[in-house]
Coordinates of N, CA, C and O in Angstrom, one line a residue:
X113 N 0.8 -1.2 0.0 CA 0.0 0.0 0.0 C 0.9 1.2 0.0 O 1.7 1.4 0.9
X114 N 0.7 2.3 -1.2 CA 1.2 3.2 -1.1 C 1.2 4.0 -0.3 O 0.8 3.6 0.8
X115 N 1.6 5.8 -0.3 CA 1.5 6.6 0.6 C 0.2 7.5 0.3 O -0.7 6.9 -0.3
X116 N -0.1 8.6 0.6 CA -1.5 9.2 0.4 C -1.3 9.8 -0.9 O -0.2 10.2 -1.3
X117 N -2.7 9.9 -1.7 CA -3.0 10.2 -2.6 C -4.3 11.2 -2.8 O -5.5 11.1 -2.5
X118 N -3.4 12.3 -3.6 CA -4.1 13.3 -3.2 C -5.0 13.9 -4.4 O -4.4 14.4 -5.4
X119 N -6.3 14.0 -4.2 CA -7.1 14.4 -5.6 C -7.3 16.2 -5.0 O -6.8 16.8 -4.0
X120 N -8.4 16.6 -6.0 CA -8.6 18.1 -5.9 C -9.0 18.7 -4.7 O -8.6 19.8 -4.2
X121 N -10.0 17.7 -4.1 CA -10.6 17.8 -3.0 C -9.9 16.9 -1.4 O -9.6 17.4 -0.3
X122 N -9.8 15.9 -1.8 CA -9.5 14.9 -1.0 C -8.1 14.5 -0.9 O -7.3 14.9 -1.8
X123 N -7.9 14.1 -0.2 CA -6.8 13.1 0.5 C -7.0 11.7 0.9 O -7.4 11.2 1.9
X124 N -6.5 11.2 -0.2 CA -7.1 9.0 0.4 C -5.6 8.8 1.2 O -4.6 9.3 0.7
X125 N -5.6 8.2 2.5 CA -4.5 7.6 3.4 C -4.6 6.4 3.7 O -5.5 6.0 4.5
X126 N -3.6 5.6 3.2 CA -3.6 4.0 3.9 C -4.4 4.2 5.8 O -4.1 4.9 6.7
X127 N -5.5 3.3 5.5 CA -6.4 3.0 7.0 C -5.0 2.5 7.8 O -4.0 2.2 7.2
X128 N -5.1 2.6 9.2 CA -4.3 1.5 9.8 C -5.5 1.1 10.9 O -6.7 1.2 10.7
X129 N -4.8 0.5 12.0 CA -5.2 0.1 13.2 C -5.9 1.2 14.0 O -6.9 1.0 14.7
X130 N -5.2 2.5 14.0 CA -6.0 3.7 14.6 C -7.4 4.1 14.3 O -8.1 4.8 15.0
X131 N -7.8 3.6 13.2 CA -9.0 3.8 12.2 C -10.3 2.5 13.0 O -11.5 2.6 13.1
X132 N -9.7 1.6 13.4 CA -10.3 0.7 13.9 C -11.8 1.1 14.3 O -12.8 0.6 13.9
X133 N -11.8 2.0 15.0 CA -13.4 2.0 16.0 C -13.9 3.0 14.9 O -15.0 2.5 14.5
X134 N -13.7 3.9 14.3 CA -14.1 5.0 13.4 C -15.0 3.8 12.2 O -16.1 3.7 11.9
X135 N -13.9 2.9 11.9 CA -14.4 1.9 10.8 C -15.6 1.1 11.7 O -16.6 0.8 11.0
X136 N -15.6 0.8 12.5 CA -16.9 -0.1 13.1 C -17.7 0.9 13.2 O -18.8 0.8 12.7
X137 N -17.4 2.2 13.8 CA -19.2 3.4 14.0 C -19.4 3.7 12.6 O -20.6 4.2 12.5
X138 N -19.0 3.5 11.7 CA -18.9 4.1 10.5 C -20.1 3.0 9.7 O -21.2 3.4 9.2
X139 N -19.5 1.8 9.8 CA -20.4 0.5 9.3 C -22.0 0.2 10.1 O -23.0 -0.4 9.7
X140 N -21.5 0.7 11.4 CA -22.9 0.6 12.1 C -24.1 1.3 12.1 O -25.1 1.0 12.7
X141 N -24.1 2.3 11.5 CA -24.6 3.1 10.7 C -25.5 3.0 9.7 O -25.3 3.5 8.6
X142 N -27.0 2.3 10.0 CA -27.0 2.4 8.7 C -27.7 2.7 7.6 O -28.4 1.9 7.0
X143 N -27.4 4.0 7.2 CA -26.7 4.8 6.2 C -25.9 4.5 5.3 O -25.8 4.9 4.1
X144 N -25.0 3.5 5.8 CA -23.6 3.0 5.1 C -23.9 1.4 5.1 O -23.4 0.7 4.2
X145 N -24.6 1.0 6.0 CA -24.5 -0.8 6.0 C -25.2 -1.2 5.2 O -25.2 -2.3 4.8
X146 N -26.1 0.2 4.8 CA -27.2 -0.5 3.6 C -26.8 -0.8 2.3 O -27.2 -1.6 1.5
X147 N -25.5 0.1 2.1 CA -24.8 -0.5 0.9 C -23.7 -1.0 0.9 O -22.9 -1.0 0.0
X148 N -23.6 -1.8 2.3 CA -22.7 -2.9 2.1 C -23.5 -4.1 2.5 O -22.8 -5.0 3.1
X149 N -25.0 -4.4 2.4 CA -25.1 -5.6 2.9 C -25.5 -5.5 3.9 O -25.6 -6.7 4.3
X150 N -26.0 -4.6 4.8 CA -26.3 -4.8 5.8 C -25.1 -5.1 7.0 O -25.2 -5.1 8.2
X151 N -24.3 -5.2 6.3 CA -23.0 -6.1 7.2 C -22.4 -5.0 8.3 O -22.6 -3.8 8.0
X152 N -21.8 -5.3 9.4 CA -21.5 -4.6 10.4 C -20.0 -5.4 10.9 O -19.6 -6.5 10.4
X153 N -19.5 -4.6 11.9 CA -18.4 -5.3 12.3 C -17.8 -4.9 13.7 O -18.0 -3.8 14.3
X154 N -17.1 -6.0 14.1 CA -16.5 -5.7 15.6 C -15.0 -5.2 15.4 O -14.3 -5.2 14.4
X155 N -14.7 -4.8 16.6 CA -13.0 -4.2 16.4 C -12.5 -5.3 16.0 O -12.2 -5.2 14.8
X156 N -12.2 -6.3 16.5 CA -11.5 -7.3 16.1 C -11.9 -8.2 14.5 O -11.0 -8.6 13.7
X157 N -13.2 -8.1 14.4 CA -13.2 -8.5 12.6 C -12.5 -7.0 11.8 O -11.8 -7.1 10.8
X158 N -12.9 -5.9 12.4 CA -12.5 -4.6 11.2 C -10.7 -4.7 11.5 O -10.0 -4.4 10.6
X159 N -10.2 -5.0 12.7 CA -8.4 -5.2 12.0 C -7.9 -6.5 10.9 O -6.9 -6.4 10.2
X160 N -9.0 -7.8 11.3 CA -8.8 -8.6 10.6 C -9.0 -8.0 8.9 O -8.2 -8.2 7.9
X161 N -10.4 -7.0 8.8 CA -10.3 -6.9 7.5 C -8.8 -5.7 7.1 O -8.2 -5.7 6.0
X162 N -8.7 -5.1 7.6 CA -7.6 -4.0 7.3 C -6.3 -5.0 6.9 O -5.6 -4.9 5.9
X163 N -6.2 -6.1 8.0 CA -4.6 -6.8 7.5 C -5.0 -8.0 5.8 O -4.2 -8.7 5.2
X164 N -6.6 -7.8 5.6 CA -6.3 -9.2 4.6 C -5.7 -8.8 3.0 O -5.6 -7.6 2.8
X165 N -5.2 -9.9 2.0 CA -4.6 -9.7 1.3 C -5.6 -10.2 -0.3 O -5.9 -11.4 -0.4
X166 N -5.7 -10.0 -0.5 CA -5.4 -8.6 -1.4 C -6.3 -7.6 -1.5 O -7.1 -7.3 -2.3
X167 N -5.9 -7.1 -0.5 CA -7.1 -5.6 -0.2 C -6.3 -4.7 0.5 O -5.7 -4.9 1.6
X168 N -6.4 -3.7 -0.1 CA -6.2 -2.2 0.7 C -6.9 -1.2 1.0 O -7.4 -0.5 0.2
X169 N -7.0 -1.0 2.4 CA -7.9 -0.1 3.2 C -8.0 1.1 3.2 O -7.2 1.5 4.1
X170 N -8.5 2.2 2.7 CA -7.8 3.8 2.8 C -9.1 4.3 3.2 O -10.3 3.8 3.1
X171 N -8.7 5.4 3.7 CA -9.6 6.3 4.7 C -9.5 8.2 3.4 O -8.6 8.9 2.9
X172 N -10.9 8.2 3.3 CA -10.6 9.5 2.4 C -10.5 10.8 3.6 O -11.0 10.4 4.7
X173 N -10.0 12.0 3.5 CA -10.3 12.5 4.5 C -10.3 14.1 3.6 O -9.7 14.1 2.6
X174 N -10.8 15.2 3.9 CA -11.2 16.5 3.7 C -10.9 17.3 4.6 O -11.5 17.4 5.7
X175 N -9.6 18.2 4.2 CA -9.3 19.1 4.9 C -9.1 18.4 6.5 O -9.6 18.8 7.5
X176 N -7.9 17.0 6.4 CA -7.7 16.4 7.5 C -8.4 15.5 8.6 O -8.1 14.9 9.7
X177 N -9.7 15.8 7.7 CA -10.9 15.0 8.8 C -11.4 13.8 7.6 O -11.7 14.0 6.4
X178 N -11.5 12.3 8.6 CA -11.9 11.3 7.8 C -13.6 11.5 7.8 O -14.3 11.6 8.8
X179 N -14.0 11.5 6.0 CA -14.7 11.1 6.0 C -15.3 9.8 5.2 O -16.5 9.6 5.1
X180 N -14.8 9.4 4.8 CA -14.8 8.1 4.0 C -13.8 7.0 3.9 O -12.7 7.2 4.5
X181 N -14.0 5.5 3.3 CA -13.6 5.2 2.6 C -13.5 4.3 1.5 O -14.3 4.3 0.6
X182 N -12.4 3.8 1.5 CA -12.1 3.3 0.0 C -11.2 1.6 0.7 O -10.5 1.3 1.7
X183 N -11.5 0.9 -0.3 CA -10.8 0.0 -0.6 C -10.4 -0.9 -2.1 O -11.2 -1.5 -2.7
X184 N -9.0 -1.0 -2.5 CA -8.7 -1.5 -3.3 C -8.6 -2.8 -3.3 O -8.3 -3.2 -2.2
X185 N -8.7 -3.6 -4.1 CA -8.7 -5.2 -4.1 C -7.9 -5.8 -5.6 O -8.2 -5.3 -6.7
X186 N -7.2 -6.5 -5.7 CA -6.6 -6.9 -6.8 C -7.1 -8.2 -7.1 O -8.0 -8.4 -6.3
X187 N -6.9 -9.2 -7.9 CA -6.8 -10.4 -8.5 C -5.3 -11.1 -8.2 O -4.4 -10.3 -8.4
X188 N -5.0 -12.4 -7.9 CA -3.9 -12.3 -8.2 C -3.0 -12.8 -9.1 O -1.8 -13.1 -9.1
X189 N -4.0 -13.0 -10.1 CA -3.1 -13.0 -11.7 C -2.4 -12.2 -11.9 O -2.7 -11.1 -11.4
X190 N -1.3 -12.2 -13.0 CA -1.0 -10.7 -14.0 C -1.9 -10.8 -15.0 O -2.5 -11.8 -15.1
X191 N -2.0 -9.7 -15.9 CA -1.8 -8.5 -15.4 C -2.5 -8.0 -14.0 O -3.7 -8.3 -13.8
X192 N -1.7 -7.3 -13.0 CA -2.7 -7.0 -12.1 C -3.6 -5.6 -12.3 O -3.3 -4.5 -12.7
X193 N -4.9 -6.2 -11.7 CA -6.0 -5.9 -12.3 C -7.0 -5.7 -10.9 O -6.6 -6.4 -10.0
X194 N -7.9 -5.0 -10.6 CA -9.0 -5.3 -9.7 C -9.9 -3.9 -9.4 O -10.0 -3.1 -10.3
X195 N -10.4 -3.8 -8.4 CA -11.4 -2.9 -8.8 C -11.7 -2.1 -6.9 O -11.2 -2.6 -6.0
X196 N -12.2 -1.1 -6.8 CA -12.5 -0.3 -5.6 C -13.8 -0.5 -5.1 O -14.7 -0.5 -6.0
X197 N -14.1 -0.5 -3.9 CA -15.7 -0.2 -3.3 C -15.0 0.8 -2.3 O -13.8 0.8 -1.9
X198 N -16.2 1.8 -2.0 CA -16.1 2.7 -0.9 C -17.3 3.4 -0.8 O -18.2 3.5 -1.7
X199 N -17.2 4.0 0.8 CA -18.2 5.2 1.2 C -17.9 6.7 1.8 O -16.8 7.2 2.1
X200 N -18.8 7.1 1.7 CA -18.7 8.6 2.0 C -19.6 8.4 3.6 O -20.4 7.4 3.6
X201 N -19.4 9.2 4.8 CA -20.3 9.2 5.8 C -21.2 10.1 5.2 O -20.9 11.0 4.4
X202 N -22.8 9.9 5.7 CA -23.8 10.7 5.2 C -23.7 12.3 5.2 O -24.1 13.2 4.4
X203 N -23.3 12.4 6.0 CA -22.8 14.2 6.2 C -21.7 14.9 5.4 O -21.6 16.2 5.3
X204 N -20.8 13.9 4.6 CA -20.1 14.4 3.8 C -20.6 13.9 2.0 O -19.8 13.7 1.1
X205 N -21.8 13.8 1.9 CA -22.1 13.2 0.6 C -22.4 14.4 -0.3 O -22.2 15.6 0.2
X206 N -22.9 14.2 -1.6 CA -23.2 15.3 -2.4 C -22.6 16.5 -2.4 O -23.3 17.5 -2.2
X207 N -21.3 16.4 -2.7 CA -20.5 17.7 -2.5 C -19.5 17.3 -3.6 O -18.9 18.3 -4.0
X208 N -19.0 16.0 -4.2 CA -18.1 15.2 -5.0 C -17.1 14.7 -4.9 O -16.3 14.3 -5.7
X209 N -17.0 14.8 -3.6 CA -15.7 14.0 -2.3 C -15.4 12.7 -3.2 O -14.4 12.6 -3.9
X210 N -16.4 11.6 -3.1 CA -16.3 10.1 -3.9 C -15.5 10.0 -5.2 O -14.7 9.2 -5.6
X211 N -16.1 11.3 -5.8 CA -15.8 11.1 -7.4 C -14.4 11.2 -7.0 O -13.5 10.5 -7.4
X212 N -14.0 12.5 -6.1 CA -12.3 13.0 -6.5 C -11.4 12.3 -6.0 O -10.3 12.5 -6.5
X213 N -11.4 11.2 -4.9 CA -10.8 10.5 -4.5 C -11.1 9.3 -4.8 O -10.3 8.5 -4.4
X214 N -12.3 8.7 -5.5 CA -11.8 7.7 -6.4 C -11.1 7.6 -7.6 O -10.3 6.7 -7.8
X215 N -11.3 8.8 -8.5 CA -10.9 8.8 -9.3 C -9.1 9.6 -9.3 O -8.5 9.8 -10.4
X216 N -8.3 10.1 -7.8 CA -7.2 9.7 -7.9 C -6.6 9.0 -7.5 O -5.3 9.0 -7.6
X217 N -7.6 7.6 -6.7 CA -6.4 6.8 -6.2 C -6.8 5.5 -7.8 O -5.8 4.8 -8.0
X218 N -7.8 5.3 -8.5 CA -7.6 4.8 -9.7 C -6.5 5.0 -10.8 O -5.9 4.2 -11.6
X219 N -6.5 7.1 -10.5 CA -5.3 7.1 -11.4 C -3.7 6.4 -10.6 O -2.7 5.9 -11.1
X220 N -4.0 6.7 -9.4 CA -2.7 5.9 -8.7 C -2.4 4.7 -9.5 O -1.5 4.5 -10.3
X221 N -3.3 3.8 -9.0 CA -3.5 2.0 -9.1 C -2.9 2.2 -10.9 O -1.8 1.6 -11.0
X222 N -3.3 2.7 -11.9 CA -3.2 3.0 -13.2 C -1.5 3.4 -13.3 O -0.7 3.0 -14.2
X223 N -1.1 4.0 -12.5 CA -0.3 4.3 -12.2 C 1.4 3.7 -12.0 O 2.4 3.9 -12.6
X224 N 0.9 2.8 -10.9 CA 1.6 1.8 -10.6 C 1.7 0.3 -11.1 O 2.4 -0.5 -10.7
X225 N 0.7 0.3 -12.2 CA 0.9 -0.8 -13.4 C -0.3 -1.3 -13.4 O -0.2 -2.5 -13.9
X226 N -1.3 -1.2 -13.2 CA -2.4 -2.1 -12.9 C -3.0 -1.9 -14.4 O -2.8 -0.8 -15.0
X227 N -3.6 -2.8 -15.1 CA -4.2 -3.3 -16.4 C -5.2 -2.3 -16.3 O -5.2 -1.4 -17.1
X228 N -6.0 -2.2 -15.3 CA -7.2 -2.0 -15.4 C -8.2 -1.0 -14.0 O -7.3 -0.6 -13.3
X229 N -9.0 -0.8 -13.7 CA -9.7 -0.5 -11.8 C -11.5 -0.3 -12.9 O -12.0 0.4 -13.8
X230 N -11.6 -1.6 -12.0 CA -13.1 -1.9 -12.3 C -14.3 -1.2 -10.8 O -13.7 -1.2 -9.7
X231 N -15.5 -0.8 -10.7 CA -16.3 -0.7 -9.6 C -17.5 -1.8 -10.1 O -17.8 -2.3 -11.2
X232 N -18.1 -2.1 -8.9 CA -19.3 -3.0 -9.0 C -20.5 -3.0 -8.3 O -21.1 -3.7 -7.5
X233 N -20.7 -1.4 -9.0 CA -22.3 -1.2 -7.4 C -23.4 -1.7 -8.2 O -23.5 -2.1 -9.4
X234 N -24.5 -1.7 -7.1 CA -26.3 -2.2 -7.2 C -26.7 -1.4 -7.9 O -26.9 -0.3 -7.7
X235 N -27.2 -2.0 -9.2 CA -27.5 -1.2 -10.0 C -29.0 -0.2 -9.3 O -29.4 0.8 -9.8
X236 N -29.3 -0.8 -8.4 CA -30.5 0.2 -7.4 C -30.2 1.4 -6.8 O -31.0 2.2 -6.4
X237 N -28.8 1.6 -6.9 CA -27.6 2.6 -6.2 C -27.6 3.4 -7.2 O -26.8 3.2 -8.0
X238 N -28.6 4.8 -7.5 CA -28.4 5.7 -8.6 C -27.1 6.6 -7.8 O -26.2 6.7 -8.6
X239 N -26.9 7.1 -6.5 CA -26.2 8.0 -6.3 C -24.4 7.4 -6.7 O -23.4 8.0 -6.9
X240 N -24.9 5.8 -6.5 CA -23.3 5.6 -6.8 C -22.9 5.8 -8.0 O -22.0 6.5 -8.4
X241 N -23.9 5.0 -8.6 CA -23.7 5.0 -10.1 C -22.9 6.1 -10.6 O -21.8 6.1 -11.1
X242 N -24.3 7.7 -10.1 CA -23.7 9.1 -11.0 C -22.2 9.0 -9.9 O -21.3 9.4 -10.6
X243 N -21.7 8.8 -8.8 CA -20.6 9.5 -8.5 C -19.5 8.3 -9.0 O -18.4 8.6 -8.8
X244 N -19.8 7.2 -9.4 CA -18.6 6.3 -10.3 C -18.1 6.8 -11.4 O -17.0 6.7 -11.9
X245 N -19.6 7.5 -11.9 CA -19.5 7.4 -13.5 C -18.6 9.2 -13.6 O -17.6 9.6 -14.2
X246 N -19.4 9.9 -12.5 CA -18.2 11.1 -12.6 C -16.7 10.8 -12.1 O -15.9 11.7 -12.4
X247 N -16.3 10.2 -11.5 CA -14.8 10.3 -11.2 C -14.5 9.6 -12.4 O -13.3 9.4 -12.5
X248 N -15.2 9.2 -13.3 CA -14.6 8.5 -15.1 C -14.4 7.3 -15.2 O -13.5 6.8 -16.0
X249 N -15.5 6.1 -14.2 CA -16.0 5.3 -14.8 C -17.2 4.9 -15.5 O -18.3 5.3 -15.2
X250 N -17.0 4.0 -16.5 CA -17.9 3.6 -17.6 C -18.5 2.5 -17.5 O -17.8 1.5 -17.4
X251 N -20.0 2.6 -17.5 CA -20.4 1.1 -17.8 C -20.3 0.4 -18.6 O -20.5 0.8 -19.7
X252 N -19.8 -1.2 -18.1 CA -19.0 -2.2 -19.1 C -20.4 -3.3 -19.5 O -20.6 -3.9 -20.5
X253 N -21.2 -3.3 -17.9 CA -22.4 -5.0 -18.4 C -22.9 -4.7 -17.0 O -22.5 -4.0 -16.1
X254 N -24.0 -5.5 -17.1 CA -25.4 -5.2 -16.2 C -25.3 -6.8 -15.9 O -25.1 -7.7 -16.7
X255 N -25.7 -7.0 -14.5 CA -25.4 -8.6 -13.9 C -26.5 -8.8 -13.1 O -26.9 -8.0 -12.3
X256 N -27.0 -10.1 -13.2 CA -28.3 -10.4 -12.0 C -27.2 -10.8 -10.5 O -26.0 -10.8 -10.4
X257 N -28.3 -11.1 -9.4 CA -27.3 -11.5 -8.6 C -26.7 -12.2 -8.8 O -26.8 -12.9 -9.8
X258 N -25.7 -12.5 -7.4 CA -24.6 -14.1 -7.8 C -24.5 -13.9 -6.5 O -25.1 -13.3 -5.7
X259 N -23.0 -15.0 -6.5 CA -22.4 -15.1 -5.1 C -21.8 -14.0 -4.4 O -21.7 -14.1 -3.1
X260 N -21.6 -13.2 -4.8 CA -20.9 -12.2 -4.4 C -21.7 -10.6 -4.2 O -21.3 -9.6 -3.6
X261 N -23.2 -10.8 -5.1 CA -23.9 -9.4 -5.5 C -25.3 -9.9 -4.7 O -25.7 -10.9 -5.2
X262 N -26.0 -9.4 -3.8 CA -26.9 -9.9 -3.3 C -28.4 -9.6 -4.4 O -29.5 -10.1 -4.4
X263 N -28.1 -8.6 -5.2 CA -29.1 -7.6 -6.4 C -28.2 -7.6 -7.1 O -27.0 -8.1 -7.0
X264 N -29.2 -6.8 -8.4 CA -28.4 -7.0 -10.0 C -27.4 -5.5 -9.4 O -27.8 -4.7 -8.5
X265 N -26.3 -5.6 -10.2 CA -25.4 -4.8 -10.2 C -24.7 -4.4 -11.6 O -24.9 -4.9 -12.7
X266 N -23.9 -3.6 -11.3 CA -23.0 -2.7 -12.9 C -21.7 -2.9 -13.0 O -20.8 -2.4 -12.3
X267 N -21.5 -3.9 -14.2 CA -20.0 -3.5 -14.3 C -19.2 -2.4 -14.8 O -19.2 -2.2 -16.0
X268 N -18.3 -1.3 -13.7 CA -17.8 -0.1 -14.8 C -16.4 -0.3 -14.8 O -15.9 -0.7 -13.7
X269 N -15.7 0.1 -16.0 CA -14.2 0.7 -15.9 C -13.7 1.6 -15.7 O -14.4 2.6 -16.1
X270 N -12.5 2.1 -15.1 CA -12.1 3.2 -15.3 C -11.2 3.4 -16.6 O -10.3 2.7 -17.1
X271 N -11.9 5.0 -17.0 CA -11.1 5.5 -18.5 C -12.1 5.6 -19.4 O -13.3 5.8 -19.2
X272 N -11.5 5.5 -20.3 CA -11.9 5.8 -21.8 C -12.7 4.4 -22.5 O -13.1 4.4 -23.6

């Protein structure tokens, strides 16, 4: 995991362990749990997820204060390749926070060699949608559920 990455607005910073309880009030919430599933977590599952591999935890933060985040995830084939989920806390939404710090830690990942940075929201999720599609991802295919999507969801890329 690199160092912070900084878009117009935002600042994305590798999560650590200090992040711990912020990440569990953050998930219990929900505001936020509804678009992950309903899912919640204890301190001890949210350091488990911060240390697993191949995922990276980043915390977006505005003018020094976290309000979001992000996570990267790879494949681990070459080319490496993989895609981001993240949140915004409700109080910092609709202002374009998402878009600017997704779309500089994509250009990071783009950056550091990666093939590709895919997203994969519910397609029921219009606000994600418009703030995926503004940080400059594109929809690729429309999917029913599966193992992994509880609802139909959107495949987008980042780029052109």
């Amino acid at each position: 995991m690199g160092l912070q990455v900084r878009g117009q607005l935002t600042t994305v910073r590798p999560a650590t362990d200090a992040d711990v309880d912020l990440l569990v009030a953050w998930h219990a919430d929900p505001e936020v749990s509804r678009y992950w599933d309903d899912k919640t977590y204890t301190a001890e599952e949210m350091v488990s997820r911060l240390q697993r591999e191949p995922v990276d935890a980043w915390i977006i933060e505005l003018d020094g204060a976290p309000v979001g985040y992000l996570q990267s995830w790879w494949e681990e084939d070459e080319p490496r390749r993989g895609g981001l989920d993240g949140f915004l806390v409700p109080d910092a939404r609709g202002r374009g926070l998402m878009p600017d710090a997704a779309r500089a830690l994509a250009r990071s990942l783009l950056a550091a060699g990666w093939a590709h940075v895919t997203v994969d929201p519910y397609a029921w999720n219009d606000r994600a949608l418009r703030a995926w599609a503004k940080a400059g991802f594109v929809e690729v295919s429309r999917h029913d559920a599966d193992d992994e999507h509880r609802s139909p969801w959107v495949l987008m890329r980042f780029g052109p």
